[in-house]
Coordinates of C-alpha atoms in Angstrom, one line a residue:
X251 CA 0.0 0.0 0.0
X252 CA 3.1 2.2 0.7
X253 CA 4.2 1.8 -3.1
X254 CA 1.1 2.5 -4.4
X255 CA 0.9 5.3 -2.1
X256 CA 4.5 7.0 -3.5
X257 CA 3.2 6.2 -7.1
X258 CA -0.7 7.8 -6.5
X259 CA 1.3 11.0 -5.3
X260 CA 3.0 11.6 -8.9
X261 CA -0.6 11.1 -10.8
X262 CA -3.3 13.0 -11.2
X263 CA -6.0 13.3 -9.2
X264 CA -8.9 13.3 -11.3
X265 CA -12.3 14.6 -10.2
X266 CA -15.2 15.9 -12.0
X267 CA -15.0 19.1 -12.7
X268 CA -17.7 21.8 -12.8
X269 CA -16.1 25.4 -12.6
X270 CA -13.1 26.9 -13.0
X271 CA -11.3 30.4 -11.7
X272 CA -10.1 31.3 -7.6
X273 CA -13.8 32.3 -6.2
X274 CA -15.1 29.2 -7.7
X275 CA -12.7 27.1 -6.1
X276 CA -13.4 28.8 -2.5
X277 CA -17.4 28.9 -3.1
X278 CA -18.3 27.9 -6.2
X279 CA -20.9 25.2 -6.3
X280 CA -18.7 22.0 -7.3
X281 CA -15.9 20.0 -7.4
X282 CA -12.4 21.4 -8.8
X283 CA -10.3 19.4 -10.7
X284 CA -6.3 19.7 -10.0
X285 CA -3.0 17.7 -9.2
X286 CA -2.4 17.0 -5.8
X287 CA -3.0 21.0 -5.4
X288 CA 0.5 22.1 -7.4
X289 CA -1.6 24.0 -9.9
X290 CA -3.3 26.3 -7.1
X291 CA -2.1 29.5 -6.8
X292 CA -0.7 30.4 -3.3
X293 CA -3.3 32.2 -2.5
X294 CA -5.4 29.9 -2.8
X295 CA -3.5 27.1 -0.8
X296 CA -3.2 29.7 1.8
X297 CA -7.0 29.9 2.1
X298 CA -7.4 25.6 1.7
X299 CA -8.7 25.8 5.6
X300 CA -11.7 27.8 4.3
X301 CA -15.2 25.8 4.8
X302 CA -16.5 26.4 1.1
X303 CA -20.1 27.9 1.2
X304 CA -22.7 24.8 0.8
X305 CA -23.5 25.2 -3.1
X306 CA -27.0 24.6 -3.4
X307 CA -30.4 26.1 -1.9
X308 CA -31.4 23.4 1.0
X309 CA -28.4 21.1 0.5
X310 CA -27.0 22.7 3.7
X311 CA -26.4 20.1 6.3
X312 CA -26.1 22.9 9.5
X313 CA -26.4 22.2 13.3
X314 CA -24.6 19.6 14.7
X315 CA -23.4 18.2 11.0
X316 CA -21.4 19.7 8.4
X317 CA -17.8 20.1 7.4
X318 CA -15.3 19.7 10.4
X319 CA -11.7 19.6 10.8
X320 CA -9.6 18.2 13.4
X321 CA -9.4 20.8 16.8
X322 CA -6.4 21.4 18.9
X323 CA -6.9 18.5 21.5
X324 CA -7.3 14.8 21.0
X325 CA -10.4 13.0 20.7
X326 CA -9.6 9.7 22.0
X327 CA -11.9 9.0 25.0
X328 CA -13.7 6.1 22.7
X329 CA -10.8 4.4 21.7
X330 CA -9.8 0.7 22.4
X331 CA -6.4 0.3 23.5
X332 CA -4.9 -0.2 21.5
X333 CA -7.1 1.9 19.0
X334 CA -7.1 -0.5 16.2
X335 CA -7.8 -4.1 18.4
X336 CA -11.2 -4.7 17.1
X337 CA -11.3 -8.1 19.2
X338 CA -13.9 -6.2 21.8
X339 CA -16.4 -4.3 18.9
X340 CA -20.2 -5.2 20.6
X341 CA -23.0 -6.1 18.9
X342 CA -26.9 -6.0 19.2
X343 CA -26.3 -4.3 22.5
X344 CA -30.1 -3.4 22.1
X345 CA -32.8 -6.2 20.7
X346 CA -35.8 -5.7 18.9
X347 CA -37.7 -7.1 22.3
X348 CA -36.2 -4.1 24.3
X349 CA -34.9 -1.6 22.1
X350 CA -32.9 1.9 23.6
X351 CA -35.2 4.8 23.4
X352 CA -33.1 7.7 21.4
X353 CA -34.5 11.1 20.5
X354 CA -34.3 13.5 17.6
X355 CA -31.7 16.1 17.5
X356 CA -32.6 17.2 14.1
X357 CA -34.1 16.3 10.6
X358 CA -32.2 18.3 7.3
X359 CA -32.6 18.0 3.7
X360 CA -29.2 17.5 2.2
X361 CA -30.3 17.3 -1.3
X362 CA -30.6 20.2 -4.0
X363 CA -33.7 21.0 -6.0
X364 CA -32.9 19.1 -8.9
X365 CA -32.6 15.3 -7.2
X366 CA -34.8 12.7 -7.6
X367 CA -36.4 12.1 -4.3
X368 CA -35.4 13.9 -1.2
X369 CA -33.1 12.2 1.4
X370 CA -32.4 13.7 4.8
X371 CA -29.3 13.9 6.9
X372 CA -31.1 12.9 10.8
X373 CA -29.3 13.2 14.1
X374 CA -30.4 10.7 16.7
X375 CA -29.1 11.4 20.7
X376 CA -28.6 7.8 22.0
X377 CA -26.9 9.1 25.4
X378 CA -24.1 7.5 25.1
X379 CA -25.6 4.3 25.3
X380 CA -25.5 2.4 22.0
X381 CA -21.9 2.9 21.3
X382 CA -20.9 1.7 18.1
X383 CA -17.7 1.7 15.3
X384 CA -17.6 3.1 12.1
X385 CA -19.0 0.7 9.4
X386 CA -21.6 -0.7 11.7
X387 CA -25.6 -0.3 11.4
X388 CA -28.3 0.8 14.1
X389 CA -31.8 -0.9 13.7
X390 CA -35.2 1.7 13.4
X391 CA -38.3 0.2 14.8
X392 CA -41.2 2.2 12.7
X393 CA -44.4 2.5 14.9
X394 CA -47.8 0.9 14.0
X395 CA -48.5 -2.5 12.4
X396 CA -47.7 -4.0 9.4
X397 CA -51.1 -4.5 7.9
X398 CA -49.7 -7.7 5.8
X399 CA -48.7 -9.7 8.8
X400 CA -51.2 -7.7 11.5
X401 CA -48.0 -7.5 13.7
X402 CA -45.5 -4.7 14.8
X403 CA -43.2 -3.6 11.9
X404 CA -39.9 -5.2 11.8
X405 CA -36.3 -3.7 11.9
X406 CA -35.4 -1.7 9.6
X407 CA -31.3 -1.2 9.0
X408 CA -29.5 1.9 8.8
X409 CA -25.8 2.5 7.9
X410 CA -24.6 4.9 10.8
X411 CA -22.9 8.0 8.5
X412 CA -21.0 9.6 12.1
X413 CA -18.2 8.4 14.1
X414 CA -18.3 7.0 16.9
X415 CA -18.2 10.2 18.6
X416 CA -21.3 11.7 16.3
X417 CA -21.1 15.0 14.9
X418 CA -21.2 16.8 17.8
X419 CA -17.8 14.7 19.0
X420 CA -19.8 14.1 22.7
X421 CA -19.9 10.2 22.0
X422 CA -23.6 10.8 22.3
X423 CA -25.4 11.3 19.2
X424 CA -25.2 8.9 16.0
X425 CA -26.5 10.5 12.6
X426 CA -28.5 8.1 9.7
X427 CA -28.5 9.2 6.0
X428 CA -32.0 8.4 4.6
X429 CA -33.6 8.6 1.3
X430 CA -37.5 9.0 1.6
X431 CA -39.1 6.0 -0.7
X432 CA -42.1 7.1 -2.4
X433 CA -44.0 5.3 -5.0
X434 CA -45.0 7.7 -8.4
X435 CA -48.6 6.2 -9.2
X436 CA -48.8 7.2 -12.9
X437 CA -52.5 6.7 -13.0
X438 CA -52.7 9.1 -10.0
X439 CA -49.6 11.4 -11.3
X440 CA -48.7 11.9 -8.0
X441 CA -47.0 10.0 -4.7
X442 CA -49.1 7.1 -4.0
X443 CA -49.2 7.6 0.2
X444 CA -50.4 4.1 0.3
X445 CA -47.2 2.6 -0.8
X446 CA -44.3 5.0 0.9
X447 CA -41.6 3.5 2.7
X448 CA -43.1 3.2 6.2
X449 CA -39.4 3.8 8.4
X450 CA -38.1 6.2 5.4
X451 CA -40.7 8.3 6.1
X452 CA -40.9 8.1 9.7
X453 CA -37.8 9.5 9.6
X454 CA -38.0 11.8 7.6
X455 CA -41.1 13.1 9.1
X456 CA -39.7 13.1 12.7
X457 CA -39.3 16.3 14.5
X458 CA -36.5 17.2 17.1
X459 CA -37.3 15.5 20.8
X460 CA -39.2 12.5 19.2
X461 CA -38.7 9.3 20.4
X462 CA -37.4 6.2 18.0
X463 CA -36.7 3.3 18.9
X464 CA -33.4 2.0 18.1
X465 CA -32.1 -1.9 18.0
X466 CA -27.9 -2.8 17.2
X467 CA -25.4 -1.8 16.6
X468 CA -25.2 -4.6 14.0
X469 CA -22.4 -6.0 11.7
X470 CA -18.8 -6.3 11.3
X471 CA -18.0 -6.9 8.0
X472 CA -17.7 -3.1 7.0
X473 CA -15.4 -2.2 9.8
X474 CA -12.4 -0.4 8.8
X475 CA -8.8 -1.7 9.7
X476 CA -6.7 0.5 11.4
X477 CA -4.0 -1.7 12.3
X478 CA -1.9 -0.3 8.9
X479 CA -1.6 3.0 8.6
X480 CA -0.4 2.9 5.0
X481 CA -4.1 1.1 4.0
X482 CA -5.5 1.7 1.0
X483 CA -9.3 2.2 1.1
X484 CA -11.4 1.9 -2.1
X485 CA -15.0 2.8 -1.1
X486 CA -17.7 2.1 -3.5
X487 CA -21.4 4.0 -2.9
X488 CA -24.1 4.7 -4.6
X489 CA -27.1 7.4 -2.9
X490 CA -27.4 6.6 0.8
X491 CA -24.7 4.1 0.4
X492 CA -22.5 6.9 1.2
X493 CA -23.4 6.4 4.9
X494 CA -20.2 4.2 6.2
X495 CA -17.6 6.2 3.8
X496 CA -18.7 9.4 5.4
X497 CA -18.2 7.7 8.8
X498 CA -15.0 6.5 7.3
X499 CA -13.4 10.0 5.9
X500 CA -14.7 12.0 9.3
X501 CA -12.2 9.7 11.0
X502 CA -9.8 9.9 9.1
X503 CA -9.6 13.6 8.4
X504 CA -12.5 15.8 10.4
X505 CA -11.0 14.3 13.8
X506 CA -8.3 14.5 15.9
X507 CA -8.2 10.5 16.2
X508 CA -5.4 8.7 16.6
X509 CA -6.3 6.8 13.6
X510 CA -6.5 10.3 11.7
X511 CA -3.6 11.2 13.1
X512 CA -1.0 8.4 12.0
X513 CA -2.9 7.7 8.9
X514 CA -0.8 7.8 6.0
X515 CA -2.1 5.8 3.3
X516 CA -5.1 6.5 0.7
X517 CA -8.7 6.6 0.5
X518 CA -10.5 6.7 -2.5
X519 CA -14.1 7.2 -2.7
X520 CA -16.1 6.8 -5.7
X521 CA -20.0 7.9 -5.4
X522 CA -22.7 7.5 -7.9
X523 CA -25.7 9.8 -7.6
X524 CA -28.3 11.0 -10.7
X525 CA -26.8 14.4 -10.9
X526 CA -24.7 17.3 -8.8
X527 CA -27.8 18.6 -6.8
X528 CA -28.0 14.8 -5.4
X529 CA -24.5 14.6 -4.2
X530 CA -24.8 13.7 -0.3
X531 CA -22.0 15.5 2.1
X532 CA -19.7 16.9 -0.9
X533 CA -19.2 20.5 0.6
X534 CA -17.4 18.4 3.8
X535 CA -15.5 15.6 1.5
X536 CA -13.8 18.8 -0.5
X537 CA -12.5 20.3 2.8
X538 CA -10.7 17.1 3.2
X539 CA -9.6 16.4 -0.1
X540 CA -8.7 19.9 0.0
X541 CA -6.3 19.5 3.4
X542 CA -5.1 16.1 2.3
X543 CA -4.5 16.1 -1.6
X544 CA -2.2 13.0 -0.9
X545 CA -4.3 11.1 0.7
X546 CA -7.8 11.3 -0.3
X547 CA -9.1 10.1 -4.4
X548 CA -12.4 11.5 -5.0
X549 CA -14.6 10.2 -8.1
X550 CA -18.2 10.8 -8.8
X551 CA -20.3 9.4 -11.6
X552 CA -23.0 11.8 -12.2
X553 CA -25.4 9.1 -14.6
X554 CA -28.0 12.1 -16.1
X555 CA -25.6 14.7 -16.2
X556 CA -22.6 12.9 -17.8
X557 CA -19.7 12.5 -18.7
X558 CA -20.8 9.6 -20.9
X559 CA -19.0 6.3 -20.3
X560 CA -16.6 4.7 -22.9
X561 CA -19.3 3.3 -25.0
X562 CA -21.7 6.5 -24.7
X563 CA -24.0 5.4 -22.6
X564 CA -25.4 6.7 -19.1
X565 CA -21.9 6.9 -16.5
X566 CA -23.1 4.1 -13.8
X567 CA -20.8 3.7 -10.7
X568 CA -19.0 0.4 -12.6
X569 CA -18.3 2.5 -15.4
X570 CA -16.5 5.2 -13.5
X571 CA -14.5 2.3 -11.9
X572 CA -13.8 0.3 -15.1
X573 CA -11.7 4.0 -15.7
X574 CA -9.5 3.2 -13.2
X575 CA -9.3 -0.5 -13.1
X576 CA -5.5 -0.9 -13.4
X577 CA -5.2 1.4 -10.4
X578 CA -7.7 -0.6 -8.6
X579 CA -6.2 -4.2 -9.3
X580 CA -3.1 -2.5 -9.0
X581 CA -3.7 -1.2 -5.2
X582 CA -5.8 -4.7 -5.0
X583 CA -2.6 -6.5 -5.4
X584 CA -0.9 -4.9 -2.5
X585 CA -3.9 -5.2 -0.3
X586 CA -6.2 -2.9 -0.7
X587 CA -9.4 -3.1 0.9
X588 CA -12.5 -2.4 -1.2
X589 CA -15.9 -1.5 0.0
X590 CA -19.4 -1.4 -1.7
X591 CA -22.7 -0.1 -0.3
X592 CA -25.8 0.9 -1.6
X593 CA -28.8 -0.8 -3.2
X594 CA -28.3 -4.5 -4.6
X595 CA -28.7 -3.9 -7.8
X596 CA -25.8 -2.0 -7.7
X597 CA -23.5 -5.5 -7.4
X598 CA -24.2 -7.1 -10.5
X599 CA -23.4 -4.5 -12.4
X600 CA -19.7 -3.8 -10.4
X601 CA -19.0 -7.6 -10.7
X602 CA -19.6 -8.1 -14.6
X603 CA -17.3 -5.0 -14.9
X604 CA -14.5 -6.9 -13.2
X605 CA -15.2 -9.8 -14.9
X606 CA -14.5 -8.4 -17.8
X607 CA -11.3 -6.7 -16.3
X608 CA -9.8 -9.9 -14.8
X609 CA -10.5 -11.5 -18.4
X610 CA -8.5 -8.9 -19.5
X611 CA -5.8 -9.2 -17.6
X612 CA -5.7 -13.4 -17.9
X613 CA -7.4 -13.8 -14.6
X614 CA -10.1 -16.3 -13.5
X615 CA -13.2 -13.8 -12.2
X616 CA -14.1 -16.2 -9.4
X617 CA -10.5 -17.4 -8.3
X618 CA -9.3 -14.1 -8.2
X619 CA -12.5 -12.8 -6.1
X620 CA -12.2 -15.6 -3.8
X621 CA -8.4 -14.8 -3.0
X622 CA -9.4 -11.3 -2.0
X623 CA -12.2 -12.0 0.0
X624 CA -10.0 -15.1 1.8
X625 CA -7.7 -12.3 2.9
X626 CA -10.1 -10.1 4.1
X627 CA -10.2 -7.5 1.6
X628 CA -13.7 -7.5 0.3
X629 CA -15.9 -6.2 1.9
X630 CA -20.1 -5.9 0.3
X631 CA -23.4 -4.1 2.7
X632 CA -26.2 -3.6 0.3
X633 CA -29.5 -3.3 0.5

């Protein structure tokens, strides 16, 4: 990971690029493309510590969320000891029998005017008493009862998007990315109320001091090693998938951790979303991209707004990887960890595209996947 480390360094960084000129780099409503910062002016790298205005009318995710950087002391007091010995990570502290009572900091749009469907950025307060570790998931118990079984509804899962020590760095709050799922009737050319996500909504709906009832955490498979500083991680999302990775990059780079702190190896995000107004927490991953040009990739595939892929079709989140599959296999080779979440249908997708890379490259698809998930390196929450 070290090597391909040294050799990311003297490539570009390649991100999609929107506007151009010093203001728009400082406030301007979208990524920036450049090389590891050289071709800023130093003006501008004197200004990097800037928090750029949030681009788009209600995308702001204020309060207790939004872009942070590491303070002046250390934020440690929810570490193991050491802080990468994962052998005491608990699970399903709370059961769906006697789930923890949390409450409702806040409820924010985090989406522009211009995506499809509305998902919310929602703070929960769980007192301190559900701890958890970045990558796991916190069960939602949605009041009322399930008309199709005539029972209480069921757990739903939610992929925590904070740190452990939530945005508000007390230890005492977790935050949940949510999409609202509606159902377009076309006969009634409008939301169809009757077939709405019942949790999504409840969510979504809530209002700050509400109770919800929370099960978890839950899962292990999405935790991130920290043993290595020099990892490589390759995170994979698409919409609300984004959840863990934003956990993920708030460690690494919004806290004074000690896993932020000694990090030195890479992590390289690639989101897909329907267009710029649907990007979920970009005004905070620039800030860290921004400080830490060497250690952050950042690569979005935007599928109505384009680019188009190779073959001039829609750009889907396998596309935008197939552009950097050498890289990938590359880091891969020297142990890389790769991550995927979002919605299932995303997989097939990702794994016919690297099919066709490994036949490429002389590989056997299902030997080669079964190597890197027999050392641990793949690593697959969807929904």
């Amino acid at each position: 990971a070290s090597d391909l480390h040294a050799a990311m360094i003297a490539r570009p960084v390649i991100l999609l690029g929107f506007l151009a000129g010093a203001s728009a780099f400082l406030s301007g409503p979208s990524p920036v493309a450049f090389r590891n910062g050289r071709s800023m002016a130093l003006s501008q790298k004197l200004q990097m510590v800037t928090i750029p205005k949030v681009p788009y009318d209600g995308a702001a995710v204020t309060g207790p969320s939004g872009p942070t950087l590491p303070g002046d002391g250390d934020l440690d007091f929810l570490e193991a000891k050491p802080y990468w010995d994962q052998s005491d990570v608990k699970v399903n502290v709370a059961k769906q029998k006697n789930p923890h009572i949390g409450k409702i900091v806040s409820v924010q749009r985090m989406v522009g005017p211009s995506a499809p469907g509305e998902t919310c950025n929602i703070i929960i307060d769980h007192a301190g008493k559900l701890p958890y570790w970045e990558g796991q998931s916190y069960g939602v118990l949605p009041p009322g009862i399930d008309p199709k079984r005539n029972k209480p509804y069921g757990v739903r899962l939610y992929s925590i998007a904070s740190t452990r020590y939530g945005d508000d760095k007390t230890g005492k709050t977790t935050t949940l990315c949510v999409r609202r799922a509606t159902y377009w009737c076309p006969e009634l050319k409008a939301d169809d109320p009757a077939k709405k996500g019942v949790c999504s909504n409840y969510l979504c709906d809530a209002k700050p001091g509400d109770e919800v009832k929370l099960t978890g955490p839950s899962g292990k498979v999405m935790l991130m090693p920290e043993d290595d500083v020099t990892n490589t991680y390759i995170m994979v999302a698409t919409g609300t998938g984004i959840a863990p990775f934003r956990s993920f990059l708030r460690r690494l780079f919004g806290e004074a951790s000690p896993a932020g702190k000694n990090f030195k190896g890479l992590a390289w995000l690639f989101l897909g979303v329907a267009n710029k107004d649907a990007l979920l927490y970009d005004e905070e991953f620039q800030v860290y991209l921004r400080q830490n040009p060497d250690k952050m990739r950042l690569d979005y595939a935007l599928s109505r707004e384009g680019p188009l892929n190779k073959a001039g079709g829609k750009m889907y989140i396998q596309d935008k990887v197939e552009e950097y599959s050498d890289e990938v296999f590359d880091a891969l080779d020297k142990g890389a960890h790769i991550y995927f979440c979002g919605l299932k249908g995303m997989m097939p997708g990702i794994q016919d595209m690297l099919k066709g890379v490994c036949a490429k490259k002389g590989l056997n698809f299902e030997e080669y996947l079964e190597g890197i998930k027999k050392n641990g390196q793949w690593h697959v929450e969807v929904y």
